[in-house]
Short mmCIF file of C-alpha atoms in Angstrom, two decimals:
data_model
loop_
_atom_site.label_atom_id
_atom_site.label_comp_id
_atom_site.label_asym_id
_atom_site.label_seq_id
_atom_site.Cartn_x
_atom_site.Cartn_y
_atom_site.Cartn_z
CA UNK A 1 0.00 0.00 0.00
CA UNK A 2 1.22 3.36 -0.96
CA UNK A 3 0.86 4.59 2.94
CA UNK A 4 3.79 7.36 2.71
CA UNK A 5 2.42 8.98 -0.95
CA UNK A 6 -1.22 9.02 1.01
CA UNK A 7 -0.13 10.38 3.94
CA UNK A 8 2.17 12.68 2.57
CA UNK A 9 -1.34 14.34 1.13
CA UNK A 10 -3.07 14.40 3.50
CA UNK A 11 -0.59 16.40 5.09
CA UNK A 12 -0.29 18.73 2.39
CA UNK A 13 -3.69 19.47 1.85
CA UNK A 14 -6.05 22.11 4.31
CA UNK A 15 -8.78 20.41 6.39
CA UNK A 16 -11.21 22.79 5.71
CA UNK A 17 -10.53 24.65 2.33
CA UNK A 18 -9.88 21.68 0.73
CA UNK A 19 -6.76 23.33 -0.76
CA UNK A 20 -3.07 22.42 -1.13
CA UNK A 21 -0.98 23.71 1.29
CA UNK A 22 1.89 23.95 -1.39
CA UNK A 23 2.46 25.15 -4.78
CA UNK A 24 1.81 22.32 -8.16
CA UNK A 25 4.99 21.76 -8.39
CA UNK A 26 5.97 21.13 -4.57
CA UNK A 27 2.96 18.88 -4.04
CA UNK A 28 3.69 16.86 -7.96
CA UNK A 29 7.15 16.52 -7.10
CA UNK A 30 6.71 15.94 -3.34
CA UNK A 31 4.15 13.10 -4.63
CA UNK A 32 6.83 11.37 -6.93
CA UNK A 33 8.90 11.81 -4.08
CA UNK A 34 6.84 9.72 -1.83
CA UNK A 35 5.64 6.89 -4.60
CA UNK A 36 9.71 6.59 -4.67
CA UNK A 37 9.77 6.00 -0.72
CA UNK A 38 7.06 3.36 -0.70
CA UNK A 39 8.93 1.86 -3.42
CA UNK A 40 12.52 1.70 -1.50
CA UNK A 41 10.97 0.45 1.79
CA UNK A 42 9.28 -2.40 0.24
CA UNK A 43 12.52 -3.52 -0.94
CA UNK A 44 11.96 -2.60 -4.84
CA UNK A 45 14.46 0.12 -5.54
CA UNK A 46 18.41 0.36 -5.50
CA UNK A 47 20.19 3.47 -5.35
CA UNK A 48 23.90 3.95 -6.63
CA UNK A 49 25.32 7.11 -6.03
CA UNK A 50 24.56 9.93 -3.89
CA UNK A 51 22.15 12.57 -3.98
CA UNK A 52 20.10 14.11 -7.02
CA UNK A 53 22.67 12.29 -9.44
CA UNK A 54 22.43 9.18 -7.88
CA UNK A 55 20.83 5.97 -10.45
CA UNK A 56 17.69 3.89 -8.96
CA UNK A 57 16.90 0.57 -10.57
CA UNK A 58 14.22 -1.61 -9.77
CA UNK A 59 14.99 -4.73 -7.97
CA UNK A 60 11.56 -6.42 -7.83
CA UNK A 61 9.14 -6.09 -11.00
CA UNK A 62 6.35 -8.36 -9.90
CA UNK A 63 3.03 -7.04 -8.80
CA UNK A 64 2.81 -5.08 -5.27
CA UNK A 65 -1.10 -5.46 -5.77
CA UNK A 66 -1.45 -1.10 -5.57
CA UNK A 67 -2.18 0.45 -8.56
CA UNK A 68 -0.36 3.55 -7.82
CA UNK A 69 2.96 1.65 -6.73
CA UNK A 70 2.54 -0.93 -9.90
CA UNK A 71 2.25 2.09 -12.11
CA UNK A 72 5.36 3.53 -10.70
CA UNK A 73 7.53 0.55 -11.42
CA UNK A 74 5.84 0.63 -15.16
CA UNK A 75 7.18 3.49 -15.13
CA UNK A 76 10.58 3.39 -13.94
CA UNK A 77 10.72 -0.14 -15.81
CA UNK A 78 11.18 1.96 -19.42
CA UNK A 79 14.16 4.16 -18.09
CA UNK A 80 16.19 1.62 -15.88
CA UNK A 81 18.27 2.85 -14.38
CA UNK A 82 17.62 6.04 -14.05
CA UNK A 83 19.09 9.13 -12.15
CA UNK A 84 16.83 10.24 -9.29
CA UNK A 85 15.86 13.36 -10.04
CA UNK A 86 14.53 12.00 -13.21
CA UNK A 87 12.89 9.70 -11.54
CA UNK A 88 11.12 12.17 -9.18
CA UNK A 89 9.50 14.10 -12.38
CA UNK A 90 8.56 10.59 -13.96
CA UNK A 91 6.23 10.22 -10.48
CA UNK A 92 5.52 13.17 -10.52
CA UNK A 93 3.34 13.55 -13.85
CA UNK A 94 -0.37 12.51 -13.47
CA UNK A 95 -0.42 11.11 -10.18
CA UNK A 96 -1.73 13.71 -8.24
CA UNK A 97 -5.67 12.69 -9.46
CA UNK A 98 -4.87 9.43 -8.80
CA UNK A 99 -3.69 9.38 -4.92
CA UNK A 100 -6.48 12.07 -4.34
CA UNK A 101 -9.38 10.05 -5.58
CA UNK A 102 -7.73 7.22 -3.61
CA UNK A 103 -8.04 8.99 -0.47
CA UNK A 104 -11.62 10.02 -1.11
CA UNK A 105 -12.60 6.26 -1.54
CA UNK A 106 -11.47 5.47 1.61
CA UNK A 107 -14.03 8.19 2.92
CA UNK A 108 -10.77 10.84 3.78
CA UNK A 109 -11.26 13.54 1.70
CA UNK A 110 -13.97 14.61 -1.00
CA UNK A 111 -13.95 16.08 -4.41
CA UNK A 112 -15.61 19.78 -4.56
CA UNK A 113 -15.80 21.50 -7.72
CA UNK A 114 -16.11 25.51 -7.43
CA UNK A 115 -15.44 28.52 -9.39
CA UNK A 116 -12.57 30.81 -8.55
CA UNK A 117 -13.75 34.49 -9.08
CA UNK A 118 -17.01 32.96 -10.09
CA UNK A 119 -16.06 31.80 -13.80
CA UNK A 120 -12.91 29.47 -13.53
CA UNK A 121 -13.25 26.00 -12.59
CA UNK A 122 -11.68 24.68 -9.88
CA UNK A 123 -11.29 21.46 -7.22
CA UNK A 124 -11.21 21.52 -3.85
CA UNK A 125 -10.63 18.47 -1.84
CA UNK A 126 -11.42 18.79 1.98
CA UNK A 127 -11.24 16.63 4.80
CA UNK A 128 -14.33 14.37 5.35
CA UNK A 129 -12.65 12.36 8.25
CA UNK A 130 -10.60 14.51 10.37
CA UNK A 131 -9.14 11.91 12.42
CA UNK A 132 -6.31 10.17 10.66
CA UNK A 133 -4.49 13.22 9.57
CA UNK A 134 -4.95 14.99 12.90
CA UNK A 135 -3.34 12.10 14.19
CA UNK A 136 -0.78 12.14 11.63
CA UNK A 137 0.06 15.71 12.30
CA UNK A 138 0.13 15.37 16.41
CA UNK A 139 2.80 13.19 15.55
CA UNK A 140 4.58 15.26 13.35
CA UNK A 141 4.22 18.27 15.79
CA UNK A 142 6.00 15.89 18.57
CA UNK A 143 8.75 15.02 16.69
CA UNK A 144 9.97 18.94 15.54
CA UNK A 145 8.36 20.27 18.58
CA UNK A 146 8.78 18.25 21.36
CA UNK A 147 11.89 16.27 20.42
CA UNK A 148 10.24 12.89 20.17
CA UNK A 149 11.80 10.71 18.20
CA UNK A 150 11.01 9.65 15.00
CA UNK A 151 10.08 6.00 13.89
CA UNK A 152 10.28 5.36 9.67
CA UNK A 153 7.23 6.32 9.00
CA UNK A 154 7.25 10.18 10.03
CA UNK A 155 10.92 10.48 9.68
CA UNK A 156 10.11 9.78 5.68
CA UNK A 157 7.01 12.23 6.07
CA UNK A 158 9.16 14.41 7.56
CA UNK A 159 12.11 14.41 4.54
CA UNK A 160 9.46 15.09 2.43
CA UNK A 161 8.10 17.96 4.09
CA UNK A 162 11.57 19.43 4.22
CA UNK A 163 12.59 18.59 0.91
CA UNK A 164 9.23 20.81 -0.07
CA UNK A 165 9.38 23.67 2.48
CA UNK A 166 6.55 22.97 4.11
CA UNK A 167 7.00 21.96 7.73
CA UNK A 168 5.77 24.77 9.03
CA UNK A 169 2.32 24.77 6.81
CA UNK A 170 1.69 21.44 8.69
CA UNK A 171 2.72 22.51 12.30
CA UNK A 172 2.95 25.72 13.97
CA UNK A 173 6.25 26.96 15.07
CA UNK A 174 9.02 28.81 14.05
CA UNK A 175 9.99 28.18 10.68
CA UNK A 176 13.61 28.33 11.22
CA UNK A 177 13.62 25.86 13.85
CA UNK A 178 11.23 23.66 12.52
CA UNK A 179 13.33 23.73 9.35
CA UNK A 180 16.61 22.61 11.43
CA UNK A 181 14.97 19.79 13.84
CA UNK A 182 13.45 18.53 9.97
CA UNK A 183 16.68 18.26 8.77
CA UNK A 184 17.93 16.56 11.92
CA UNK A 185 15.11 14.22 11.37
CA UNK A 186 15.71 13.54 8.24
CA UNK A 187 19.62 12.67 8.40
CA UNK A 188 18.91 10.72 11.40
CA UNK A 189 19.59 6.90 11.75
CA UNK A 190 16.36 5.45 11.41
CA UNK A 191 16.60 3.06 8.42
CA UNK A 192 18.61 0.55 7.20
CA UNK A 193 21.60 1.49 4.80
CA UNK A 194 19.87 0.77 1.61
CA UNK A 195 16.88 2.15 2.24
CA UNK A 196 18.52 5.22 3.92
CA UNK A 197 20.78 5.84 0.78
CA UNK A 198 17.53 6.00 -1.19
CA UNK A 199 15.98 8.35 1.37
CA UNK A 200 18.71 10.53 0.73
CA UNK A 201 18.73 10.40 -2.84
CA UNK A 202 14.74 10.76 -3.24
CA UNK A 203 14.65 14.11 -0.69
CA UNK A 204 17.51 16.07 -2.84
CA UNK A 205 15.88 15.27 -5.68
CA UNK A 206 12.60 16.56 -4.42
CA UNK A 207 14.40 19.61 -3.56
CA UNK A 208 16.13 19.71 -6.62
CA UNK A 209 13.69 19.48 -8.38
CA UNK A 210 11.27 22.07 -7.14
CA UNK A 211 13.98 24.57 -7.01
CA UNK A 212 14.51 24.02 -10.99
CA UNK A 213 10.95 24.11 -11.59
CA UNK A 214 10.60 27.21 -9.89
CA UNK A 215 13.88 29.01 -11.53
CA UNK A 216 12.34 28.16 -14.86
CA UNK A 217 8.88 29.90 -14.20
CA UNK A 218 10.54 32.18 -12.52
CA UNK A 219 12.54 33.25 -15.91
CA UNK A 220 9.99 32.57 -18.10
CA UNK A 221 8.18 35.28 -16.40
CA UNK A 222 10.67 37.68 -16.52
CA UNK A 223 11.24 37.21 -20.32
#
């Protein structure tokens, strides 16, 4: 089960607007990010090399029974192997619907469609059951808050939320200390070696890959 990619939205997403809490890009990327995680700690990924230029390969084709995680290897199966950033935009495209309409099966969220301004068409997807993400983000709050420490699960969440910024759009804190105890959290010693070298690989990329995204808009504008 894709538990990290659906949690990771949940997270990103406002309870009550029904909005992201990110930009496109940070949530797409942060998604591929995550379908990338669920991969490694299911055994399915190897990663060579460090950081955004490191190569994943797939170690394990056969069916994970998850159509979002099968998908993923389909798609990583055409470009093997494949440098990590890459591999973040290949997640990233088109998945977004996907993991949202996933989470409003299992009675989590719902689709809304508005108008912004009154004449262009929009989605909103708010929270229909509250509990499991203010659970999720208790948790969270403990770990860069409190100190807690950290098991797999919300350490990942939490290199995800770095990679993308948006720790403190989840909790409330200051940013720049929430941004540091993140970090911690995410170079911390909570995985095994080959599933931390992927974790390390997957959150530059992220990061990476948001920050090119954004430089590109950013002069495309200007021109």
């Amino acid at each position: 089960m894709a538990r990290i990619t659906e949690d990771l939205v949940l997270l990103l997403f406002d309870l009550e607007s029904g909005r992201a809490l990110v930009d496109s890009t940070s949530l797409d990327r942060a998604i591929g990010g995550a379908l990338l995680l669920d991969l490694s700690i299911q055994d399915r990924l190897a990663a060579d090399g460090q950081g955004a230029r490191a190569r994943l390969s797939v170690t394990d084709f056969s069916p994970t029974r998850d159509p979002l995680l099968d998908g993923a290897l389909t798609k990583l199966g055409d470009r093997q192997p494949v440098r990590a950033q890459k591999a973040v935009e290949l997640l990233a495209r088109k998945t977004r619907e996907p993991v949202l309409e996933r989470l409003a099966e299992r009675g989590l969220m719902r689709r809304e469609r508005t108008r912004l301004l009154g004449f262009l068409p929009a989605t909103r997807w708010p929270a229909v059951d509250t509990a499991p993400v203010t659970a999720l983000r208790k948790r969270v709050f403990e770990v860069l808050c409190d100190g807690a420490a950290a098991d797999q699960h919300i350490a990942l969440l939490i290199s995800l939320l770095h990679a993308v910024k948006a720790e403190h759009k989840v909790v409330n804190g200051p940013r720049r200390e929430l941004r540091a105890r993140a970090e911690q959290v995410a170079q911390g010693d909570w995985a095994g070696p080959a599933v931390r070298k992927a974790v390390q690989a997957v959150q530059t990329s992220v990061a990476v890959a948001v920050a090119a995204s954004t430089a590109a808009a950013s002069s495309s504008g200007g021109s």
